[in-house]
Every structure is written in structure tokens, then in C-alpha cells.
Tab-separated table of C-alpha atoms and ligand atoms in Angstrom:
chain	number	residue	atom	x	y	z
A	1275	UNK	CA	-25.917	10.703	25.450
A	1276	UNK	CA	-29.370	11.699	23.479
A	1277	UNK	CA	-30.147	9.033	20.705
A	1278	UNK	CA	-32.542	8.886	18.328
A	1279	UNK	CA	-33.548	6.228	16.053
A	1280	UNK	CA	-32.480	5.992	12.178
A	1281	UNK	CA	-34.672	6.367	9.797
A	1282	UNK	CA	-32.602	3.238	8.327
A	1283	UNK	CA	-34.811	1.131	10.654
A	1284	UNK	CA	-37.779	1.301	8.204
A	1285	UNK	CA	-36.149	0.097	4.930
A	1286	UNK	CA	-37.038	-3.269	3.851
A	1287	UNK	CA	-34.928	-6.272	4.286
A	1288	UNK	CA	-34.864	-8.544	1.347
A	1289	UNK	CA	-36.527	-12.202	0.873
A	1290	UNK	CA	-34.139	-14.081	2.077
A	1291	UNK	CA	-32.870	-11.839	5.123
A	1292	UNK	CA	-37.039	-12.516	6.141
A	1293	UNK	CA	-36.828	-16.374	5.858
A	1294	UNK	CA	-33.826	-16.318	8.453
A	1295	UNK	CA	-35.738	-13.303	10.080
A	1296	UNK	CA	-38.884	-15.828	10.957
A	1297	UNK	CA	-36.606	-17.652	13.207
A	1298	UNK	CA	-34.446	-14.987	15.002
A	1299	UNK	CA	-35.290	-12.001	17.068
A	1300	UNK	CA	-36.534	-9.100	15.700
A	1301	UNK	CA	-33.394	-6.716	15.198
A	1302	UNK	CA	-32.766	-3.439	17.167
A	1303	UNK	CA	-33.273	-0.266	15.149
A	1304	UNK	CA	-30.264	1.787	14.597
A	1305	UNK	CA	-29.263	3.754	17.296
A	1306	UNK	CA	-27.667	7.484	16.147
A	1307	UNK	CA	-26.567	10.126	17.899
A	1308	UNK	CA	-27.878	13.449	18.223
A	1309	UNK	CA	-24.205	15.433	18.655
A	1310	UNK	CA	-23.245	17.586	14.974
A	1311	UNK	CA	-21.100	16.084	12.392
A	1312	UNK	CA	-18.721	18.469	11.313
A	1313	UNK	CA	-16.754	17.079	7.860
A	1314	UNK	CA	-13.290	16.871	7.486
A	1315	UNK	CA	-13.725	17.788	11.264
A	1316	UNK	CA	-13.925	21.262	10.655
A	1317	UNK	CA	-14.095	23.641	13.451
A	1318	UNK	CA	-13.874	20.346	16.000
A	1319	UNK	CA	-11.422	21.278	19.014
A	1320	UNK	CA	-9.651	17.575	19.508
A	1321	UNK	CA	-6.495	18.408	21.623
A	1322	UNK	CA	-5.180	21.534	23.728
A	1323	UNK	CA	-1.971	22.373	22.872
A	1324	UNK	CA	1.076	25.187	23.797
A	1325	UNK	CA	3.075	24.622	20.974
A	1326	UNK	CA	1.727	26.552	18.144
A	1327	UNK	CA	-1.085	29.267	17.400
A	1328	UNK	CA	-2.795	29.322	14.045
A	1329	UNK	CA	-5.142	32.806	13.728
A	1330	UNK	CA	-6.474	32.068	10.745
A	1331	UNK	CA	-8.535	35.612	10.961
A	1332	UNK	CA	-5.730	37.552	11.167
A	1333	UNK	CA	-2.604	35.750	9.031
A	1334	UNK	CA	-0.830	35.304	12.633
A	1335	UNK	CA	1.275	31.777	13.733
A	1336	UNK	CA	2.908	31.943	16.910
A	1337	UNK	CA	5.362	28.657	17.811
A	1338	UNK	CA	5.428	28.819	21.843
A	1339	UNK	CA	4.235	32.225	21.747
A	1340	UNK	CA	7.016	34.092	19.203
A	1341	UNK	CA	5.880	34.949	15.588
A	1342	UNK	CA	7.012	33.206	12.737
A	1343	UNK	CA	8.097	36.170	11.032
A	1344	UNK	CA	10.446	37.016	13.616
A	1345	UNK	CA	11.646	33.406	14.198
A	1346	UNK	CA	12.676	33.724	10.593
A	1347	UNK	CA	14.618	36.621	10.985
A	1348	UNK	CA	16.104	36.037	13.889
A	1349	UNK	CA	16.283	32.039	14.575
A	1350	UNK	CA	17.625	28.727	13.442
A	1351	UNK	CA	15.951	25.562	12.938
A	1352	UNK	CA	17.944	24.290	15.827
A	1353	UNK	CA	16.896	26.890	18.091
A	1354	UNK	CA	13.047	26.515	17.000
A	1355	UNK	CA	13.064	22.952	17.239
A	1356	UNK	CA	14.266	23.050	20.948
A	1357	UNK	CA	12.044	25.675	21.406
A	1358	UNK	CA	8.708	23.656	20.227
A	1359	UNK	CA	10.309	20.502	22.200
A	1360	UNK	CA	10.949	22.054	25.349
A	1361	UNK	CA	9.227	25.577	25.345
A	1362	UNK	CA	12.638	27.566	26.299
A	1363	UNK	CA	14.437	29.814	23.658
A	1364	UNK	CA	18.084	28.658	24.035
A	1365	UNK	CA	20.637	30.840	21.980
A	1366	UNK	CA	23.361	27.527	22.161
A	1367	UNK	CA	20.574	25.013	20.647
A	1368	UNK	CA	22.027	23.451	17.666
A	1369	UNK	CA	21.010	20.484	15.396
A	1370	UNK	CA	23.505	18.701	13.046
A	1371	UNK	CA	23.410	16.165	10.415
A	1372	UNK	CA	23.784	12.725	12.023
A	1373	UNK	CA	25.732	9.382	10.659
A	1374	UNK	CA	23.098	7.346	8.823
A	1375	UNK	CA	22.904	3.737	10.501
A	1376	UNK	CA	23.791	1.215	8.118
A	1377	UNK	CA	20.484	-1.211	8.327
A	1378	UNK	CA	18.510	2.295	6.966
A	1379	UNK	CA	21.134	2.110	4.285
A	1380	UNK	CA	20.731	-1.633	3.530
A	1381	UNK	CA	17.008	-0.962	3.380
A	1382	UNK	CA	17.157	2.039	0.843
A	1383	UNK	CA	19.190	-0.502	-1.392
A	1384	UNK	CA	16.241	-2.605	-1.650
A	1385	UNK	CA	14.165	-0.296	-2.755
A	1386	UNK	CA	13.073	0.086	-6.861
A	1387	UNK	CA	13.954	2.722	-8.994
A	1388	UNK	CA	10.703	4.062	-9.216
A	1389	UNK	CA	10.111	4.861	-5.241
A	1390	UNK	CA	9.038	8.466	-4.736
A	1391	UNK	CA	11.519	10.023	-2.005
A	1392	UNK	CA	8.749	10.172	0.600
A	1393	UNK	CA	8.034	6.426	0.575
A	1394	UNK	CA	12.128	6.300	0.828
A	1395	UNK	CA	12.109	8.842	4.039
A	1396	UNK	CA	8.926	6.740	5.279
A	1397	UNK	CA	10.965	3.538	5.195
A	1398	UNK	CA	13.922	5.039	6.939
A	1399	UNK	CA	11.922	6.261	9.421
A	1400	UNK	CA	10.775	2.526	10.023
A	1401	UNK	CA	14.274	1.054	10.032
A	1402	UNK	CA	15.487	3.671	12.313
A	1403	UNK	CA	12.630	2.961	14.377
A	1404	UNK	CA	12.993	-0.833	14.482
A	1405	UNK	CA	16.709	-0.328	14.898
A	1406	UNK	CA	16.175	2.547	17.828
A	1407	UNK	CA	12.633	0.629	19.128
A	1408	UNK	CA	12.187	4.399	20.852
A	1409	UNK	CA	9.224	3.619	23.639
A	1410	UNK	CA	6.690	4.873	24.919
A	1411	UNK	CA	5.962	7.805	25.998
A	1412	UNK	CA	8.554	9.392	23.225
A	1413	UNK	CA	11.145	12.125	24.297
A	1414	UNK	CA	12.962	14.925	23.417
A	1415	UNK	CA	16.236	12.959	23.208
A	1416	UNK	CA	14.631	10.422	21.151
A	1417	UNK	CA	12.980	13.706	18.650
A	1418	UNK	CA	16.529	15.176	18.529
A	1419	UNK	CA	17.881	11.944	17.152
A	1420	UNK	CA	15.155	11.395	14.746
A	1421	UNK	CA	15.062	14.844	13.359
A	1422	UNK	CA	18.836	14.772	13.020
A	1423	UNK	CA	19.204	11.383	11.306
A	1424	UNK	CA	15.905	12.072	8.359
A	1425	UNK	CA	17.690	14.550	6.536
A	1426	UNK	CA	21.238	12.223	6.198
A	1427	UNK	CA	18.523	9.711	5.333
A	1428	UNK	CA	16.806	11.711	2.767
A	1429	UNK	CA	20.025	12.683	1.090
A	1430	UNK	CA	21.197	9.114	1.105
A	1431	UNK	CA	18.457	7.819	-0.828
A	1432	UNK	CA	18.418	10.384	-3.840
A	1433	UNK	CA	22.569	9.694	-3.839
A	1434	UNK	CA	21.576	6.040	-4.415
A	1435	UNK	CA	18.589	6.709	-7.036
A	1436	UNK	CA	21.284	8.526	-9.515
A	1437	UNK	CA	23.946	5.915	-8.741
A	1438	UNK	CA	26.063	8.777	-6.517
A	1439	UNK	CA	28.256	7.239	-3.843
A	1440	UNK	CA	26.463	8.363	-0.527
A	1441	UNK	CA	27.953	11.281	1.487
A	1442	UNK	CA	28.818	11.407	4.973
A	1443	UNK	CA	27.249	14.246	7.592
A	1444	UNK	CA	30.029	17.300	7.494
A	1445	UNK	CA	29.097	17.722	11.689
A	1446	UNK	CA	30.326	21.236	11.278
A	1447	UNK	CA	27.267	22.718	9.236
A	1448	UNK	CA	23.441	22.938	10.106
A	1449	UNK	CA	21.503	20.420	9.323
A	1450	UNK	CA	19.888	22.724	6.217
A	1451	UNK	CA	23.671	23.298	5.272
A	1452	UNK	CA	24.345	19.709	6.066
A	1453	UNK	CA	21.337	18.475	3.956
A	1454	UNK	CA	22.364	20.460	0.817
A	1455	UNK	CA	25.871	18.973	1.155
A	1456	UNK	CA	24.873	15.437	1.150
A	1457	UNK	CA	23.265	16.050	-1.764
A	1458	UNK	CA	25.218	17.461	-3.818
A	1459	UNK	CA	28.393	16.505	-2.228
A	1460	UNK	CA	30.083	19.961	-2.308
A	1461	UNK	CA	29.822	22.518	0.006
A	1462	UNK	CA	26.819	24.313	0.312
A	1463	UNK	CA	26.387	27.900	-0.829
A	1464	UNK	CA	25.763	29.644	2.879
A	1465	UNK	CA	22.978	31.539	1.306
A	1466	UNK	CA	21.078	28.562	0.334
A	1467	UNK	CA	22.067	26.694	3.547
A	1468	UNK	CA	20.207	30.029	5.224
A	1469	UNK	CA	17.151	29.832	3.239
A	1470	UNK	CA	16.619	26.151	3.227
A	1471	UNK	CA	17.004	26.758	7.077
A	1472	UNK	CA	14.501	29.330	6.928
A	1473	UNK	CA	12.286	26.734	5.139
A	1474	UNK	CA	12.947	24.677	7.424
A	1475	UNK	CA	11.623	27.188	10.604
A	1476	UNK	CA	8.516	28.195	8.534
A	1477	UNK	CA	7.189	24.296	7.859
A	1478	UNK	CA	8.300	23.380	11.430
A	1479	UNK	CA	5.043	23.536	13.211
A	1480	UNK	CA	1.262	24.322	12.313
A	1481	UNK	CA	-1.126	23.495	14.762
A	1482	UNK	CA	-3.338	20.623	14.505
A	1483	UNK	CA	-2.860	20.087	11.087
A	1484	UNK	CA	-3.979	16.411	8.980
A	1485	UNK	CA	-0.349	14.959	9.197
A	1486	UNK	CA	-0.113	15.991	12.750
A	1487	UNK	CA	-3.511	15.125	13.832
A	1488	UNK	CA	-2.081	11.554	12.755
A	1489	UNK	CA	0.955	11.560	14.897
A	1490	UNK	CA	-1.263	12.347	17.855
A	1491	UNK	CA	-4.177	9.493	17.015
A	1492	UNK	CA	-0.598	7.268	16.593
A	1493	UNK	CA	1.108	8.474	20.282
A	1494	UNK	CA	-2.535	8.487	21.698
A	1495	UNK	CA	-2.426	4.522	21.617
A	1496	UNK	CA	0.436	4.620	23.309
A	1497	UNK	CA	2.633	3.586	20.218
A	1498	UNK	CA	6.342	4.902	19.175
A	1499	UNK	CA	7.553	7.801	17.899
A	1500	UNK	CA	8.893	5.931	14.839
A	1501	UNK	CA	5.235	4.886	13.833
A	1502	UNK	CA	3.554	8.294	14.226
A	1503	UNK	CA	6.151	10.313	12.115
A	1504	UNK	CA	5.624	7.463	9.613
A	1505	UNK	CA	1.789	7.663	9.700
A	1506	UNK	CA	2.380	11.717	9.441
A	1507	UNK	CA	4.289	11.265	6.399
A	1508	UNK	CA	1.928	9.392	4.608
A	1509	UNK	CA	-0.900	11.734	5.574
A	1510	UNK	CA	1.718	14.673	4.516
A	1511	UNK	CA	2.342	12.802	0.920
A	1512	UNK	CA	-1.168	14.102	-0.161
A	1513	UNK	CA	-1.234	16.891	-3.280
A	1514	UNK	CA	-3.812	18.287	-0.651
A	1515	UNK	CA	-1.325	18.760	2.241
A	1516	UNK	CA	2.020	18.484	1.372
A	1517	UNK	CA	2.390	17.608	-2.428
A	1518	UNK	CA	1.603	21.022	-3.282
A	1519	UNK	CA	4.712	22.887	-4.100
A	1520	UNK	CA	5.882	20.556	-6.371
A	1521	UNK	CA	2.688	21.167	-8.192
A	1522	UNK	CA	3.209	25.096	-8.144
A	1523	UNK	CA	6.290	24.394	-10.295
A	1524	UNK	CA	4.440	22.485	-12.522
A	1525	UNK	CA	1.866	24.670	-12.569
A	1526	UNK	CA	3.643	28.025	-13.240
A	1527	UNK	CA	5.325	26.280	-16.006
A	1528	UNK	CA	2.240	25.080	-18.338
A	1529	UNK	CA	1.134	29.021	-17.735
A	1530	UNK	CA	4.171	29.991	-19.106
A	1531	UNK	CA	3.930	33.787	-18.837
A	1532	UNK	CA	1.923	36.228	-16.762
A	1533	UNK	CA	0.104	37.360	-20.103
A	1534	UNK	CA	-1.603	33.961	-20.508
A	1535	UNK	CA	-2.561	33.625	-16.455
A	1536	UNK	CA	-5.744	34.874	-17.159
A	1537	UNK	CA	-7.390	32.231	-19.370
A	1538	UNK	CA	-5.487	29.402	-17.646
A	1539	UNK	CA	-7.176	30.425	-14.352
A	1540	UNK	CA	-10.433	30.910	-15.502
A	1541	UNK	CA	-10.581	27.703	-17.224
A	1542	UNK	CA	-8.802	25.719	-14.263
A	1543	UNK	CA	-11.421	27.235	-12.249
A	1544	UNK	CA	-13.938	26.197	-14.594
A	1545	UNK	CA	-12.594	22.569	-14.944
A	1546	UNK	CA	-13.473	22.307	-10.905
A	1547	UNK	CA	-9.748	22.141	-10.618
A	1548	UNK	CA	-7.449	23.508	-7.580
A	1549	UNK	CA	-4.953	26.016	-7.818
A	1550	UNK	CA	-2.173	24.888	-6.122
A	1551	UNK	CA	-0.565	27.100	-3.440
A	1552	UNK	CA	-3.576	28.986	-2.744
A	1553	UNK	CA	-6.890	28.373	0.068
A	1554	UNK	CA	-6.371	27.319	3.501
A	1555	UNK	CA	-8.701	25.155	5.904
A	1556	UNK	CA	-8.050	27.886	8.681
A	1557	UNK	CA	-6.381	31.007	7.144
A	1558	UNK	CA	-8.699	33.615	6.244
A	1559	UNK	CA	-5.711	35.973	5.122
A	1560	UNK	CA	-3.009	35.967	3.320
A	1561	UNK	CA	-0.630	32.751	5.055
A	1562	UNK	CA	2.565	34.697	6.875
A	1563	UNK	CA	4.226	32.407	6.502
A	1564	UNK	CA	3.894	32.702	2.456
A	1565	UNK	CA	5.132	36.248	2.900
A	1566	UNK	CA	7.687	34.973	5.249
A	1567	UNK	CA	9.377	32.510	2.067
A	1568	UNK	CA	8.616	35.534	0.206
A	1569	UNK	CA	10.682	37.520	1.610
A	1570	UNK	CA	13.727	34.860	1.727
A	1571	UNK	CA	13.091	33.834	-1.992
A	1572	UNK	CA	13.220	37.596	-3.353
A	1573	UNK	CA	17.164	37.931	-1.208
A	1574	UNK	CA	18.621	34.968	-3.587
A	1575	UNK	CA	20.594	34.911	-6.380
A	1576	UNK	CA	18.867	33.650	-9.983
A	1577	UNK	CA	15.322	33.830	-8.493
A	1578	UNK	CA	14.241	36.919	-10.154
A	1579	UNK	CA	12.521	35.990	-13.114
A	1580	UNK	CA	10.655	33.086	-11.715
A	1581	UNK	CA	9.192	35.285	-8.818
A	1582	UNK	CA	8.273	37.537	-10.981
A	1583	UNK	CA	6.632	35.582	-13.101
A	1584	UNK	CA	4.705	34.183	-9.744
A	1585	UNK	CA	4.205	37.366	-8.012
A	1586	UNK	CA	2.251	38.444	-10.945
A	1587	UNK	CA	0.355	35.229	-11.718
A	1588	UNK	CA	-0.480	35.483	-7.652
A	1589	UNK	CA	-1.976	38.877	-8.220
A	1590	UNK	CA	-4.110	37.465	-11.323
A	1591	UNK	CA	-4.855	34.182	-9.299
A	1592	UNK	CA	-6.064	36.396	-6.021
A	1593	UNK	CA	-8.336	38.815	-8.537
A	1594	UNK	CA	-10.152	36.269	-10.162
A	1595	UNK	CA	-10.650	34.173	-7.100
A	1596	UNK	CA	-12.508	37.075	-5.231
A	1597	UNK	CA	-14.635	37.844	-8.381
A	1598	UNK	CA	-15.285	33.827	-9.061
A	1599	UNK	CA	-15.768	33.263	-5.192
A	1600	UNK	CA	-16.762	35.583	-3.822
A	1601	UNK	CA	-18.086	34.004	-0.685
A	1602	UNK	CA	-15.127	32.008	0.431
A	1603	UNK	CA	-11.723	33.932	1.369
A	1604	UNK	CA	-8.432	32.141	-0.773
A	1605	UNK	CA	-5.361	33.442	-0.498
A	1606	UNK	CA	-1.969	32.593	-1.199
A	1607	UNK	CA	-0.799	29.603	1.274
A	1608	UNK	CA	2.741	28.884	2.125
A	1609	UNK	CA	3.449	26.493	-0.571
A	1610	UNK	CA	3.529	28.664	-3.390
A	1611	UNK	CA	6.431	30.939	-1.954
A	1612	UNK	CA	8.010	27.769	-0.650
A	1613	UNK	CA	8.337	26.364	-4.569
A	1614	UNK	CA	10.350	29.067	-5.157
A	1615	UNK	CA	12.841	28.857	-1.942
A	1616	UNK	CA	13.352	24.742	-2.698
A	1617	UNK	CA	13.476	25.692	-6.197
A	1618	UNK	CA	16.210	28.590	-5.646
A	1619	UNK	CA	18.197	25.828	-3.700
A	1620	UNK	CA	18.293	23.449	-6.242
A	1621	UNK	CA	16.345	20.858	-4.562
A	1622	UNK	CA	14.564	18.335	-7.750
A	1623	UNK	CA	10.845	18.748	-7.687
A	1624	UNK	CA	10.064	15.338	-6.255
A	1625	UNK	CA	12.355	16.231	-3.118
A	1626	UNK	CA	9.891	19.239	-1.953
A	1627	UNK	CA	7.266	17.069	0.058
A	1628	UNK	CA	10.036	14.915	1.959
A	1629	UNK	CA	12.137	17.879	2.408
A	1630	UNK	CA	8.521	19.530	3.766
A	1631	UNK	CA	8.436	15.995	5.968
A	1632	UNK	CA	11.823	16.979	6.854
A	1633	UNK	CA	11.259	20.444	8.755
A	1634	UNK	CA	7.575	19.287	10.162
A	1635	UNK	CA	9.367	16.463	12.381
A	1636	UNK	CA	10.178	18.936	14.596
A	1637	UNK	CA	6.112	19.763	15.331
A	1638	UNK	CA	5.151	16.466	14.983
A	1639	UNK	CA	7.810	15.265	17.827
A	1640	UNK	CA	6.936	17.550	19.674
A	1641	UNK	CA	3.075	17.165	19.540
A	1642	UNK	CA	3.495	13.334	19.870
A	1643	UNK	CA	5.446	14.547	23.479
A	1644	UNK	CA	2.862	17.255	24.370
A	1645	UNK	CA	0.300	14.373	23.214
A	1646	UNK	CA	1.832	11.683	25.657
A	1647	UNK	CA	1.591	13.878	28.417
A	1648	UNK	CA	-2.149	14.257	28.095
A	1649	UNK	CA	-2.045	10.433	27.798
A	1650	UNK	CA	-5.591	10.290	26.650
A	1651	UNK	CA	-7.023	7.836	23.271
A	1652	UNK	CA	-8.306	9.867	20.659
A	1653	UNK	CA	-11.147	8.159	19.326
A	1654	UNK	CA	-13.969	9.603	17.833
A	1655	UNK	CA	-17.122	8.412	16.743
A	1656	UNK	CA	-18.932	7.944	12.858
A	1657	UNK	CA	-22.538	8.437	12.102
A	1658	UNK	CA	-23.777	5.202	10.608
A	1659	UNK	CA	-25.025	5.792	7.279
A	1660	UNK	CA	-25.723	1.702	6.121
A	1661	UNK	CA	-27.884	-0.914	5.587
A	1662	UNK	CA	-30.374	-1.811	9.127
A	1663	UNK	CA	-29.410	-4.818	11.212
A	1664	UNK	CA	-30.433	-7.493	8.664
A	1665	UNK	CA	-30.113	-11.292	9.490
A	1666	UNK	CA	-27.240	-13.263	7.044
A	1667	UNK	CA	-28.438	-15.466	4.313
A	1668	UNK	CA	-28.301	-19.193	4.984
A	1669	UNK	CA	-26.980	-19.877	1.429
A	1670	UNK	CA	-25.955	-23.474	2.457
A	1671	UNK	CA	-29.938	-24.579	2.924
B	2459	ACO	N1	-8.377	26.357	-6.209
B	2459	ACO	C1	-9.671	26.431	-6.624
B	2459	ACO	N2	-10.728	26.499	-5.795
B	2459	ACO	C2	-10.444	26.496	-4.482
B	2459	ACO	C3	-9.132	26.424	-3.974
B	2459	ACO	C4	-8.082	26.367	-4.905
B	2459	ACO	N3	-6.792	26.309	-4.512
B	2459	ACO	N4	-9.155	26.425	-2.621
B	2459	ACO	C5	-10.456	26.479	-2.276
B	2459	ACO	N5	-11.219	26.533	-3.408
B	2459	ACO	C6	-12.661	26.608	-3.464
B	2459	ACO	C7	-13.287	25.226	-3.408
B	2459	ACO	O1	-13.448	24.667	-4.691
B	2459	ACO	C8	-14.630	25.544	-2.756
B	2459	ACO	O2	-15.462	26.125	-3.716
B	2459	ACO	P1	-17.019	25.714	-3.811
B	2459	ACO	O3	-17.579	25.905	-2.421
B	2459	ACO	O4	-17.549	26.649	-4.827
B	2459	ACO	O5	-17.012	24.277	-4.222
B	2459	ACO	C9	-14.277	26.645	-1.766
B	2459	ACO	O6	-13.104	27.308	-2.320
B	2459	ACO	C10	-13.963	26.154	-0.370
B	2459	ACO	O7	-12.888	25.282	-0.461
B	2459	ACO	P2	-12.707	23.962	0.368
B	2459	ACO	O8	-12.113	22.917	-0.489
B	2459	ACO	O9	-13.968	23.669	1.119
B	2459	ACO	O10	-11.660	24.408	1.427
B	2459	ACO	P3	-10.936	23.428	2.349
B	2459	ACO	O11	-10.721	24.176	3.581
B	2459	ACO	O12	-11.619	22.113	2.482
B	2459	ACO	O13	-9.605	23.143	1.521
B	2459	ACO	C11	-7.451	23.183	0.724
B	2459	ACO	C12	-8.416	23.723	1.777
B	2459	ACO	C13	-7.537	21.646	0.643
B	2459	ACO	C14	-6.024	23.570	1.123
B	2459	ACO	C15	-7.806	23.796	-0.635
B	2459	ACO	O14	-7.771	25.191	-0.553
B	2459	ACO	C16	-6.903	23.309	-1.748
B	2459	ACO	O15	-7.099	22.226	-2.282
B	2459	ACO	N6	-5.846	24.102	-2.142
B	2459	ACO	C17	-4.953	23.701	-3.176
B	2459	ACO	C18	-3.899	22.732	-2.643
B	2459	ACO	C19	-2.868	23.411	-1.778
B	2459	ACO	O16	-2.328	24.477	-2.118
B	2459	ACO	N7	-2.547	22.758	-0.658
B	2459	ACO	C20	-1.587	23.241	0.325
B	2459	ACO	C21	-2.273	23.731	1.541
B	2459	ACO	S1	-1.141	24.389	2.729
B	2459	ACO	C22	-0.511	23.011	3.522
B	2459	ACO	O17	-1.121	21.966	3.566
B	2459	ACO	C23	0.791	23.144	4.159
């Protein structure tokens, strides 16, 4: 490796570091390296992977191959999920809503009022995994039973936070279907249960993505499954990552109307703020799979008004971005069409980023398998930015 020495090494110790300095060696100047940073490790190729294709140029994601668009249409979550596990499109793949175990129960009991649900879907995740201990490297078995249990688990805990009794799995329905029904306890509208699912399929996988970067620094140690999905959640409970549709709710309802989009823009802008569901890291183009939700949220029943209320505040949003930024490329991301899908379900705001959580487990199992197989740390290095070697102060003489 090429090195070259820090400038650090000329700054001036203090009067006390050059007492102790008299007696010890002289230190070593700071060694750097000469490779690029790249922050936020943008544009940095860390893993190879078969499981999903982001083209960011061109608006295209591919899971194993197949567009997402067309896994929409024409898929399940079941199917997908077995596809990003295993590679193979089986027609007979199937998920359902598993029996929650009743130590993740016990544990959800403990917790306050005031959790957020994705510090409740985080801790079930840990009790199932303590319960399970699922080794090293993880499997698809092991994925299956994780994805199937999270949302019972989910549902469980927002039962308990209103004081509901908690539902059992119906084993007959999907596990969108299955979801909605332990949450409401009545069963689900099959529209809904078909656009949740579709939900579901669209935030399954994305590439190399924060939350399932983390996974794969978790797996690369050679921990559990249980640990990297809980490591992925917490990196997915960021407003930046996954917080964001909630925040398009919120959003969309201090603008009110599409008359008054235009000032509230302009000043958010303004403010430095972000507006939430739009700009990508890698998209360059409008997200598919925002037109993807799209297209599911304008086929259900009482959505009308709120999309088109968004569809025009998107069009105001997208005008004044390319005249305010002109050098950077924002479009609409997924998030903003998926507040309207989890809103047209009836999902509570605070349920959209552990309901995200939810559908990701399937790409995050199955990178932490793909990851496993590779078998190789991920570790990379820092630039040292601090102080020079300086001796301690001998503050007891
Ligand atoms: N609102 C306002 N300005 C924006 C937005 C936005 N939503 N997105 C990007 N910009 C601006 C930035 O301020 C920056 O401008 P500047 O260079 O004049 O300072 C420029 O566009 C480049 O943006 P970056 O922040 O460098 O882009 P980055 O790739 O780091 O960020 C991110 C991407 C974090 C998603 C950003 O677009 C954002 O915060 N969006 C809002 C939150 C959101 O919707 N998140 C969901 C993302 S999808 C997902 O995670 C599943």
C-alpha cells in the first residue's frame, strides 16, 4: 500500500505532552493512505451480488433478473421471497403467518407504552433469535421462519399497545392478508390484502442498500441471522432510509391543498429542509418502483382524493426541484407512493417503517445467505483525521 505522511505530524504538542516527551521516544508521524475516500461510501463496490439490480440511470430494478414491475403484476410475496432466497421462480411458493412463540410475547409485555413499533419488531427479532439461536452460516429454512413469524410479531405488539387481546395467524391467508387480520382482527378486505402484498414485493429487495449493507457487515463476522436483521432494522428506523413515508403523510397534510404546494416547497427548500419521498443515492430517474405503488394505490377504493392531492403536489415538488437544482437529478422515490398504499390499508402512521422492516427481511435474509457464502469480513478502513501521537500527561507527579 502507498502511504504518505500527515500533515498532523507537524502540529505542536502541548507543555506537558513535551515534559513526558523528554523521556520517551520520539513518536512516529501519522501514517495515511493514499487510496480515495468516497463519503457515505458513494460509488464504493463492497460486495458482488445476484440478487438484485439497481440501474439508477435508467429507473430499472431487477430481483434475480425479473423486473419489479412485472413481479408486481404477476407475483406474490411468497413467490419473490423464494425467488431472492433460492434464485428459482416456483409458482407453489407460499408464505403464511406463523404462531408467535410465547417468550416474544412475554417480552412485548415488558415493554412501555411509549415504544415505537420498530424497537417492538427489533426486540422480537431478538427473542426469536435467542429462543431459535439460528447459527451460522444462516439458511433459507431459518429466513422462511423468520420472515413468517415478524409480521404475527408486529401485529401482536400494536394489539397489546391499545389493550386488544392478541390474534392468532388465520394459516389460510398470505402473510399480507394474514398481517392485516391480526390487526384488526376481522377479515381482511382481499383488495387490501393484494396491495399490502404488492408492498410487500416492491420493498423486498434493493441492492446494497444502508440497512442491508448492515446485515452483511453483521453475517460477515460470522454472527446470526437474528442479529443482522436486528442491526438492519435499526439502520432502516432512520427518517433518511426508512422513516420516510410516515413523514409524506405528515407532510402532505401541513400543505393541505395543491394550491398552497408552491410556497411550502420553496420555503422548505429554503429552510435546507428535505422533502420527504423524493431524491435517491442511486436513482437518477423517476424510482419504478414509485410508479409501481402508483399504480396499486390509484386501483383502491377511498384513495382518490389523497392521490390526487399528491400527484399534483409531486408535479409542483418535481418543477421546482429542477429549477432550484438544477445540477442534481430528484425524483420521486418509492416512499411517497408507498404512504398512500399503507395509508389506503389502514395501517397507523407509526406502523409504515416496521411494516417497511417487514417486506425487506426477505432481501436482507437473503443477502446475509448470499453474504455467508462469500464468507469474507467486511472491514474497511478510516482516514485518521486527529490529534499526532502525543505522549499522556503524568498528572500524578
Ligand atoms: N429535499 C430537498 N433537497 C434534496 C432532497 C430532498 N428530498 N434530496 C436531495 N436533495 C438535495 C440535497 O440537499 C443536495 O443539495 P445541495 O448539494 O445543494 O446541498 C442535493 O440534492 C444532493 O443530495 P444528497 O443529500 O447529497 O443526496 P444523497 O444521495 O446523499 O441523499 C437521500 C439521498 C438521503 C435519500 C435524500 O434524497 C433525502 O434525504 N431524501 C428525503 C428522504 C427520503 O425520501 N428518504 C427515502 C429514500 S428511499 C429509501 O430509503 C427506501
Amino acid at each position: 500500500m502507498t502511504t504518505t505522511k500527515s500533515d498532523h505530524s507537524s502540529s505542536q504538542p502541548g507543555p506537558a505532552a513535551e515534559t513526558a516527551a523528554a523521556a520517551a521516544p520520539a513518536p512516529l508521524p501519522i501514517i495515511q493512505s493514499d487510496k480515495p475516500y468516497s463519503p457515505g461510501l458513494a460509488g464504493v463496490i463492497a460486495a458482488e451480488t445476484a440478487i438484485g439490480y439497481v440501474d439508477g440511470l435508467n429507473g430499472r430494478l431487477l430481483y434475480r433478473g425479473y423486473p419489479i414491475g412485472q413481479l408486481v403484476e404477476k407475483g406474490t410475496y411468497g413467490q419473490v421471497a423464494e425467488l431472492l432466497w433460492t434464485g428459482e421462480w416456483r409458482k407453489s411458493a407460499r408464505l403464511v403467518p406463523a404462531v408467535i412463540p410465547e417468550n416474544v410475547l412475554c417480552a412485548m409485555h415488558e415493554l412501555p407504552d411509549h415504544t415505537h413499533p420498530m424497537d417492538a419488531l427489533r426486540t422480537a427479532v431478538s427473542v426469536w433469535g435467542a429462543w431459535r439461536r439460528p447459527h451460522w452460516p444462516p439458511t433459507v429454512d431459518q429466513a422462511r421462519e423468520l420472515v413468517a413469524f415478524a409480521p404475527s410479531a408486529l401485529a401482536a405488539f400494536h394489539r397489546m399497545r391499545q389493550g386488544l387481546d392478541v390474534v392468532p395467524p388465520n394459516q389460510k391467508l398470505s402473510l399480507a392478508g394474514g398481517f392485516l387480520q391480526q390487526l384488526t382482527g376481522k377479515d381482511p378486505d382481499p383488495a387490501a390484502a393484494r396491495a399490502l402484498d404488492a408492498y410487500f414485493v416492491v420493498g423486498a429487495e434493493h441492492g446494497l442498500n444502508a440497512s442491508t449493507f448492515t446485515c452483511r457487515v453483521i453475517i460477515s463476522t460470522r454472527s446470526d441471522l437474528a442479529s443482522a436483521v436486528c442491526g438492519a432494522i435499526g439502520a432502516l428506523k432512520g427518517p433518511l432510509h426508512g422513516g420516510a413515508p410516515a413523514e409524506v403523510v405528515s407532510q402532505l397534510h401541513e400543505i393541505g391543498s395543491p394550491e398552497r404546494a408552491e410556497k411550502w416547497v420553496r420555503e422548505a427548500i429554503a429552510r435546507g429542509d428535505k422533502i420527504m419521498g423524493f431524491g435517491h443515492r442511486v436513482y437518477r430517474a423517476y424510482d419504478p418502483r414509485a410508479a409501481a405503488l402508483r399504480k396499486v394505490a390509484e386501483g383502491m377504493a377511498d384513495m382518490a382524493d389523497w392521490l390526487d392531492t399528491a400527484v399534483k403536489v409531486e408535479d409542483v415538488v418535481l418543477r421546482i426541484f429542477g429549477e432550484l437544482k438544477p445540477d442534481h437529478v430528484i425524483k420521486t422515490n418509492v416512499e411517497y407512493y408507498a404512504a398512500a398504499v399503507l395509508q389506503g390499508v389502514g395501517l397507523p402512521p407509526d406502523l409504515f417503517p416496521p411494516t417497511f422492516a417487514l417486506a425487506r427481511m426477505a432481501g436482507w435474509s437473503a443477502h446475509a445467505i448470499e453474504q455467508a457464502s462469500a464468507d469474507k469480513l467486511i472491514r474497511p478502513d478510516a482516514r485518521y483525521v486527529g490529534s499526532p501521537e502525543t505522549s499522556v500527561p503524568d498528572f500524578n507527579r
